Amino acid sequence: FKNKKTKLLAFGDITFDTIATQTTKRINKWQNLNYTETELELLNEYCKKSNNCTMRAITETRAQEATVHELLRKNNNDILHFATHGFFNELIDDSKLKDEESKSGGKRFKTSENPLQRCGLLLTNGNATWTSNSTHKNNYDGILTGLEISNMNLNRTELVVLSTCDSGVGDIRFNEGVFGLQRAFKMA
């Protein structure tokens, strides 16, 4: 990064709820992350002090999945930084999914055979998808799955920072390693 101006694209301080969700059951929702705004402010300060870094922050309701896809499709950032909720779920057989597990939301992110569909990053309106337990797979549902990430072309990106939970876990595949968020970005 020494000879050129580094381009940093950061996502954080995301609004997970902008759509009113109506459910009769109590389903756990993802809570806002209090310090991700500060995290992005500190990153921006560091970038300004270094004099060879420019940062663009995508926050609050602007961190929609369609926007993320559009910005990542351009493939012109050296560093990507995600300060949001990340998840990985162990495979649960749909027929064995217990009532309490179903009430915690995210059913379709627990029952897929593909581990890259059981991991992801929450973006704007991600709670609506998570709490609905919908099996409908809208292209831009507020949850960026590992499978979606792995299908992107990020060959110009030199570093991805996952300031998220569960960024280092996944399914272990014999002779292939761990399949989760890290693998998704490596594949991209």
PDB file of C-alpha atoms in Angstrom:
ATOM      1  CA  PHE A   1       0.000   0.000   0.000  1.00  0.00           C
ATOM      2  CA  LYS A   2       3.017   2.324   0.272  1.00  0.00           C
ATOM      3  CA  ASN A   3       3.210   3.605  -3.312  1.00  0.00           C
ATOM      4  CA  LYS A   4      -0.442   4.356  -3.931  1.00  0.00           C
ATOM      5  CA  LYS A   5      -3.412   5.956  -2.229  1.00  0.00           C
ATOM      6  CA  THR A   6      -5.259   3.179  -0.413  1.00  0.00           C
ATOM      7  CA  LYS A   7      -9.028   3.008  -0.903  1.00  0.00           C
ATOM      8  CA  LEU A   8     -10.948   1.797   2.140  1.00  0.00           C
ATOM      9  CA  LEU A   9     -14.643   0.942   1.973  1.00  0.00           C
ATOM     10  CA  ALA A  10     -16.224   0.482   5.402  1.00  0.00           C
ATOM     11  CA  PHE A  11     -19.682  -0.699   6.482  1.00  0.00           C
ATOM     12  CA  GLY A  12     -20.930  -0.122  10.022  1.00  0.00           C
ATOM     13  CA  ASP A  13     -23.390   1.638  12.325  1.00  0.00           C
ATOM     14  CA  ILE A  14     -26.076  -0.186  10.351  1.00  0.00           C
ATOM     15  CA  THR A  15     -29.806   0.177  10.921  1.00  0.00           C
ATOM     16  CA  PHE A  16     -31.077  -3.405  10.973  1.00  0.00           C
ATOM     17  CA  ASP A  17     -34.764  -2.410  11.258  1.00  0.00           C
ATOM     18  CA  THR A  18     -36.496  -0.022   8.890  1.00  0.00           C
ATOM     19  CA  ILE A  19     -39.417  -2.275   7.978  1.00  0.00           C
ATOM     20  CA  ALA A  20     -42.117  -2.907  10.551  1.00  0.00           C
ATOM     21  CA  THR A  21     -42.246  -6.649  11.155  1.00  0.00           C
ATOM     22  CA  GLN A  22     -45.421  -8.197  12.431  1.00  0.00           C
ATOM     23  CA  THR A  23     -45.101 -11.495  14.218  1.00  0.00           C
ATOM     24  CA  THR A  24     -47.315 -13.152  16.753  1.00  0.00           C
ATOM     25  CA  LYS A  25     -44.388 -15.012  18.297  1.00  0.00           C
ATOM     26  CA  ARG A  26     -41.472 -13.605  20.207  1.00  0.00           C
ATOM     27  CA  ILE A  27     -38.516 -13.919  17.874  1.00  0.00           C
ATOM     28  CA  ASN A  28     -35.026 -12.750  18.747  1.00  0.00           C
ATOM     29  CA  LYS A  29     -33.886  -9.794  16.687  1.00  0.00           C
ATOM     30  CA  TRP A  30     -30.387  -8.545  16.046  1.00  0.00           C
ATOM     31  CA  GLN A  31     -29.661  -5.465  18.160  1.00  0.00           C
ATOM     32  CA  ASN A  32     -27.842  -2.356  16.950  1.00  0.00           C
ATOM     33  CA  LEU A  33     -24.126  -2.424  17.660  1.00  0.00           C
ATOM     34  CA  ASN A  34     -23.325   0.587  19.836  1.00  0.00           C
ATOM     35  CA  TYR A  35     -19.661   1.151  19.060  1.00  0.00           C
ATOM     36  CA  THR A  36     -19.451   0.545  15.331  1.00  0.00           C
ATOM     37  CA  GLU A  37     -19.983   4.261  14.672  1.00  0.00           C
ATOM     38  CA  THR A  38     -16.947   5.023  16.844  1.00  0.00           C
ATOM     39  CA  GLU A  39     -15.008   2.263  15.093  1.00  0.00           C
ATOM     40  CA  LEU A  40     -15.629   3.893  11.700  1.00  0.00           C
ATOM     41  CA  GLU A  41     -14.794   7.357  13.049  1.00  0.00           C
ATOM     42  CA  LEU A  42     -11.437   6.067  14.333  1.00  0.00           C
ATOM     43  CA  LEU A  43     -10.729   4.373  11.005  1.00  0.00           C
ATOM     44  CA  ASN A  44     -11.489   7.617   9.201  1.00  0.00           C
ATOM     45  CA  GLU A  45      -9.185   9.578  11.545  1.00  0.00           C
ATOM     46  CA  TYR A  46      -6.388   7.097  10.908  1.00  0.00           C
ATOM     47  CA  CYS A  47      -6.938   7.352   7.152  1.00  0.00           C
ATOM     48  CA  LYS A  48      -6.800  11.153   7.242  1.00  0.00           C
ATOM     49  CA  LYS A  49      -3.599  11.143   9.315  1.00  0.00           C
ATOM     50  CA  SER A  50      -1.850   8.703   7.013  1.00  0.00           C
ATOM     51  CA  ASN A  51      -2.253  11.007   3.978  1.00  0.00           C
ATOM     52  CA  ASN A  52      -2.318   8.075   1.579  1.00  0.00           C
ATOM     53  CA  CYS A  53      -5.732   6.645   2.378  1.00  0.00           C
ATOM     54  CA  THR A  54      -9.255   7.575   1.402  1.00  0.00           C
ATOM     55  CA  MET A  55     -12.228   6.111   3.207  1.00  0.00           C
ATOM     56  CA  ARG A  56     -15.860   5.809   2.255  1.00  0.00           C
ATOM     57  CA  ALA A  57     -18.252   4.778   5.022  1.00  0.00           C
ATOM     58  CA  ILE A  58     -21.635   3.227   4.290  1.00  0.00           C
ATOM     59  CA  THR A  59     -23.791   3.507   7.406  1.00  0.00           C
ATOM     60  CA  GLU A  60     -27.316   3.417   8.837  1.00  0.00           C
ATOM     61  CA  THR A  61     -30.020   2.832   6.205  1.00  0.00           C
ATOM     62  CA  ARG A  62     -27.572   3.268   3.314  1.00  0.00           C
ATOM     63  CA  ALA A  63     -26.011  -0.144   4.061  1.00  0.00           C
ATOM     64  CA  GLN A  64     -28.618  -1.953   1.986  1.00  0.00           C
ATOM     65  CA  GLU A  65     -27.644  -5.202   0.341  1.00  0.00           C
ATOM     66  CA  ALA A  66     -28.215  -3.803  -3.167  1.00  0.00           C
ATOM     67  CA  THR A  67     -25.775  -0.964  -2.384  1.00  0.00           C
ATOM     68  CA  VAL A  68     -23.199  -3.400  -1.018  1.00  0.00           C
ATOM     69  CA  HIS A  69     -23.464  -5.565  -4.154  1.00  0.00           C
ATOM     70  CA  GLU A  70     -23.133  -2.497  -6.390  1.00  0.00           C
ATOM     71  CA  LEU A  71     -20.077  -1.158  -4.556  1.00  0.00           C
ATOM     72  CA  LEU A  72     -18.331  -4.524  -4.349  1.00  0.00           C
ATOM     73  CA  ARG A  73     -19.084  -5.278  -8.016  1.00  0.00           C
ATOM     74  CA  LYS A  74     -16.920  -2.260  -8.943  1.00  0.00           C
ATOM     75  CA  ASN A  75     -13.982  -4.145  -7.384  1.00  0.00           C
ATOM     76  CA  ASN A  76     -11.930  -0.990  -6.844  1.00  0.00           C
ATOM     77  CA  ASN A  77     -11.240  -1.002  -3.094  1.00  0.00           C
ATOM     78  CA  ASP A  78      -7.990  -2.081  -1.501  1.00  0.00           C
ATOM     79  CA  ILE A  79      -9.523  -2.674   1.920  1.00  0.00           C
ATOM     80  CA  LEU A  80     -13.043  -3.727   2.929  1.00  0.00           C
ATOM     81  CA  HIS A  81     -14.096  -3.311   6.555  1.00  0.00           C
ATOM     82  CA  PHE A  82     -17.355  -4.781   7.904  1.00  0.00           C
ATOM     83  CA  ALA A  83     -18.442  -3.748  11.418  1.00  0.00           C
ATOM     84  CA  THR A  84     -21.761  -5.547  11.737  1.00  0.00           C
ATOM     85  CA  HIS A  85     -23.342  -8.768  12.944  1.00  0.00           C
ATOM     86  CA  GLY A  86     -21.891 -11.900  11.421  1.00  0.00           C
ATOM     87  CA  PHE A  87     -23.202 -15.400  11.947  1.00  0.00           C
ATOM     88  CA  PHE A  88     -22.547 -19.043  11.260  1.00  0.00           C
ATOM     89  CA  ASN A  89     -25.077 -21.743  12.070  1.00  0.00           C
ATOM     90  CA  GLU A  90     -24.481 -25.443  12.452  1.00  0.00           C
ATOM     91  CA  LEU A  91     -26.645 -27.545  10.153  1.00  0.00           C
ATOM     92  CA  ILE A  92     -29.996 -28.452  11.694  1.00  0.00           C
ATOM     93  CA  ASP A  93     -32.263 -30.952   9.938  1.00  0.00           C
ATOM     94  CA  ASP A  94     -35.500 -29.112   9.106  1.00  0.00           C
ATOM     95  CA  SER A  95     -37.583 -31.978  10.502  1.00  0.00           C
ATOM     96  CA  LYS A  96     -35.639 -31.841  13.779  1.00  0.00           C
ATOM     97  CA  LEU A  97     -35.786 -28.067  14.169  1.00  0.00           C
ATOM     98  CA  LYS A  98     -37.212 -27.544  17.634  1.00  0.00           C
ATOM     99  CA  ASP A  99     -39.850 -24.947  18.385  1.00  0.00           C
ATOM    100  CA  GLU A 100     -37.444 -22.849  20.471  1.00  0.00           C
ATOM    101  CA  GLU A 101     -34.838 -22.915  17.689  1.00  0.00           C
ATOM    102  CA  SER A 102     -37.462 -21.849  15.171  1.00  0.00           C
ATOM    103  CA  LYS A 103     -38.482 -18.948  17.409  1.00  0.00           C
ATOM    104  CA  SER A 104     -34.938 -17.611  17.404  1.00  0.00           C
ATOM    105  CA  GLY A 105     -35.335 -16.721  13.723  1.00  0.00           C
ATOM    106  CA  GLY A 106     -33.182 -17.333  10.696  1.00  0.00           C
ATOM    107  CA  LYS A 107     -34.634 -20.761   9.891  1.00  0.00           C
ATOM    108  CA  ARG A 108     -33.371 -20.885   6.297  1.00  0.00           C
ATOM    109  CA  PHE A 109     -29.884 -19.978   7.519  1.00  0.00           C
ATOM    110  CA  LYS A 110     -29.836 -23.099   9.703  1.00  0.00           C
ATOM    111  CA  THR A 111     -31.209 -25.805   7.422  1.00  0.00           C
ATOM    112  CA  SER A 112     -29.176 -25.433   4.209  1.00  0.00           C
ATOM    113  CA  GLU A 113     -26.717 -28.204   3.350  1.00  0.00           C
ATOM    114  CA  ASN A 114     -24.322 -25.566   1.982  1.00  0.00           C
ATOM    115  CA  PRO A 115     -22.307 -23.997   4.851  1.00  0.00           C
ATOM    116  CA  LEU A 116     -21.898 -20.790   2.808  1.00  0.00           C
ATOM    117  CA  GLN A 117     -25.687 -20.351   3.014  1.00  0.00           C
ATOM    118  CA  ARG A 118     -25.566 -20.768   6.798  1.00  0.00           C
ATOM    119  CA  CYS A 119     -23.209 -17.832   7.324  1.00  0.00           C
ATOM    120  CA  GLY A 120     -23.519 -14.172   6.523  1.00  0.00           C
ATOM    121  CA  LEU A 121     -23.421 -10.506   7.404  1.00  0.00           C
ATOM    122  CA  LEU A 122     -26.423  -8.461   8.530  1.00  0.00           C
ATOM    123  CA  LEU A 123     -27.199  -5.294   6.615  1.00  0.00           C
ATOM    124  CA  THR A 124     -30.067  -2.786   6.522  1.00  0.00           C
ATOM    125  CA  ASN A 125     -33.429  -4.561   6.990  1.00  0.00           C
ATOM    126  CA  GLY A 126     -31.715  -7.844   7.830  1.00  0.00           C
ATOM    127  CA  ASN A 127     -33.990  -8.247  10.840  1.00  0.00           C
ATOM    128  CA  ALA A 128     -37.081  -8.412   8.625  1.00  0.00           C
ATOM    129  CA  THR A 129     -35.642 -11.428   6.798  1.00  0.00           C
ATOM    130  CA  TRP A 130     -34.273 -13.047   9.964  1.00  0.00           C
ATOM    131  CA  THR A 131     -37.476 -12.734  12.014  1.00  0.00           C
ATOM    132  CA  SER A 132     -39.867 -13.742   9.231  1.00  0.00           C
ATOM    133  CA  ASN A 133     -38.262 -17.200   8.981  1.00  0.00           C
ATOM    134  CA  SER A 134     -39.114 -16.904   5.325  1.00  0.00           C
ATOM    135  CA  THR A 135     -37.811 -19.485   2.896  1.00  0.00           C
ATOM    136  CA  HIS A 136     -38.233 -16.952   0.091  1.00  0.00           C
ATOM    137  CA  LYS A 137     -34.805 -15.983  -1.156  1.00  0.00           C
ATOM    138  CA  ASN A 138     -35.040 -12.373  -2.275  1.00  0.00           C
ATOM    139  CA  ASN A 139     -31.807 -11.260  -3.947  1.00  0.00           C
ATOM    140  CA  TYR A 140     -31.516  -8.245  -1.655  1.00  0.00           C
ATOM    141  CA  ASP A 141     -33.007  -9.349   1.643  1.00  0.00           C
ATOM    142  CA  GLY A 142     -30.623  -7.534   4.006  1.00  0.00           C
ATOM    143  CA  ILE A 143     -28.453 -10.580   4.686  1.00  0.00           C
ATOM    144  CA  LEU A 144     -25.297 -11.018   2.629  1.00  0.00           C
ATOM    145  CA  THR A 145     -24.626 -14.757   2.737  1.00  0.00           C
ATOM    146  CA  GLY A 146     -21.285 -16.440   2.357  1.00  0.00           C
ATOM    147  CA  LEU A 147     -22.502 -17.938  -0.902  1.00  0.00           C
ATOM    148  CA  GLU A 148     -23.301 -14.472  -2.288  1.00  0.00           C
ATOM    149  CA  ILE A 149     -19.886 -13.226  -1.166  1.00  0.00           C
ATOM    150  CA  SER A 150     -18.067 -16.183  -2.738  1.00  0.00           C
ATOM    151  CA  ASN A 151     -19.662 -15.416  -6.114  1.00  0.00           C
ATOM    152  CA  MET A 152     -18.296 -11.851  -6.179  1.00  0.00           C
ATOM    153  CA  ASN A 153     -15.104 -10.790  -7.917  1.00  0.00           C
ATOM    154  CA  LEU A 154     -12.919  -9.155  -5.273  1.00  0.00           C
ATOM    155  CA  ASN A 155      -9.550  -9.954  -6.863  1.00  0.00           C
ATOM    156  CA  ARG A 156      -8.310  -6.358  -6.453  1.00  0.00           C
ATOM    157  CA  THR A 157      -9.125  -6.277  -2.735  1.00  0.00           C
ATOM    158  CA  GLU A 158      -5.981  -6.818  -0.683  1.00  0.00           C
ATOM    159  CA  LEU A 159      -7.495  -6.987   2.811  1.00  0.00           C
ATOM    160  CA  VAL A 160     -10.926  -7.745   4.279  1.00  0.00           C
ATOM    161  CA  VAL A 161     -11.552  -6.920   7.939  1.00  0.00           C
ATOM    162  CA  LEU A 162     -14.465  -8.741   9.540  1.00  0.00           C
ATOM    163  CA  SER A 163     -15.214  -6.928  12.782  1.00  0.00           C
ATOM    164  CA  THR A 164     -18.049  -9.381  13.381  1.00  0.00           C
ATOM    165  CA  CYS A 165     -18.945 -12.376  15.479  1.00  0.00           C
ATOM    166  CA  ASP A 166     -18.474 -15.857  14.042  1.00  0.00           C
ATOM    167  CA  SER A 167     -16.056 -14.707  11.346  1.00  0.00           C
ATOM    168  CA  GLY A 168     -13.646 -17.555  12.040  1.00  0.00           C
ATOM    169  CA  VAL A 169     -16.016 -20.506  12.324  1.00  0.00           C
ATOM    170  CA  GLY A 170     -17.540 -22.820   9.757  1.00  0.00           C
ATOM    171  CA  ASP A 171     -17.936 -26.407   8.672  1.00  0.00           C
ATOM    172  CA  ILE A 172     -14.723 -28.396   8.373  1.00  0.00           C
ATOM    173  CA  ARG A 173     -14.496 -30.247   5.073  1.00  0.00           C
ATOM    174  CA  PHE A 174     -11.987 -33.083   4.770  1.00  0.00           C
ATOM    175  CA  ASN A 175      -8.854 -31.875   2.937  1.00  0.00           C
ATOM    176  CA  GLU A 176     -10.534 -28.554   2.107  1.00  0.00           C
ATOM    177  CA  GLY A 177     -10.481 -26.590   5.372  1.00  0.00           C
ATOM    178  CA  VAL A 178     -13.114 -24.459   7.048  1.00  0.00           C
ATOM    179  CA  PHE A 179     -16.149 -23.212   5.097  1.00  0.00           C
ATOM    180  CA  GLY A 180     -17.586 -20.012   6.567  1.00  0.00           C
ATOM    181  CA  LEU A 181     -17.252 -16.237   6.139  1.00  0.00           C
ATOM    182  CA  GLN A 182     -13.457 -16.263   5.786  1.00  0.00           C
ATOM    183  CA  ARG A 183     -13.603 -18.923   3.066  1.00  0.00           C
ATOM    184  CA  ALA A 184     -16.329 -16.967   1.257  1.00  0.00           C
ATOM    185  CA  PHE A 185     -14.095 -13.894   1.008  1.00  0.00           C
ATOM    186  CA  LYS A 186     -11.085 -15.990  -0.030  1.00  0.00           C
ATOM    187  CA  MET A 187     -13.159 -17.491  -2.843  1.00  0.00           C
ATOM    188  CA  ALA A 188     -14.355 -14.056  -4.012  1.00  0.00           C
TER     189      ALA A 188
END
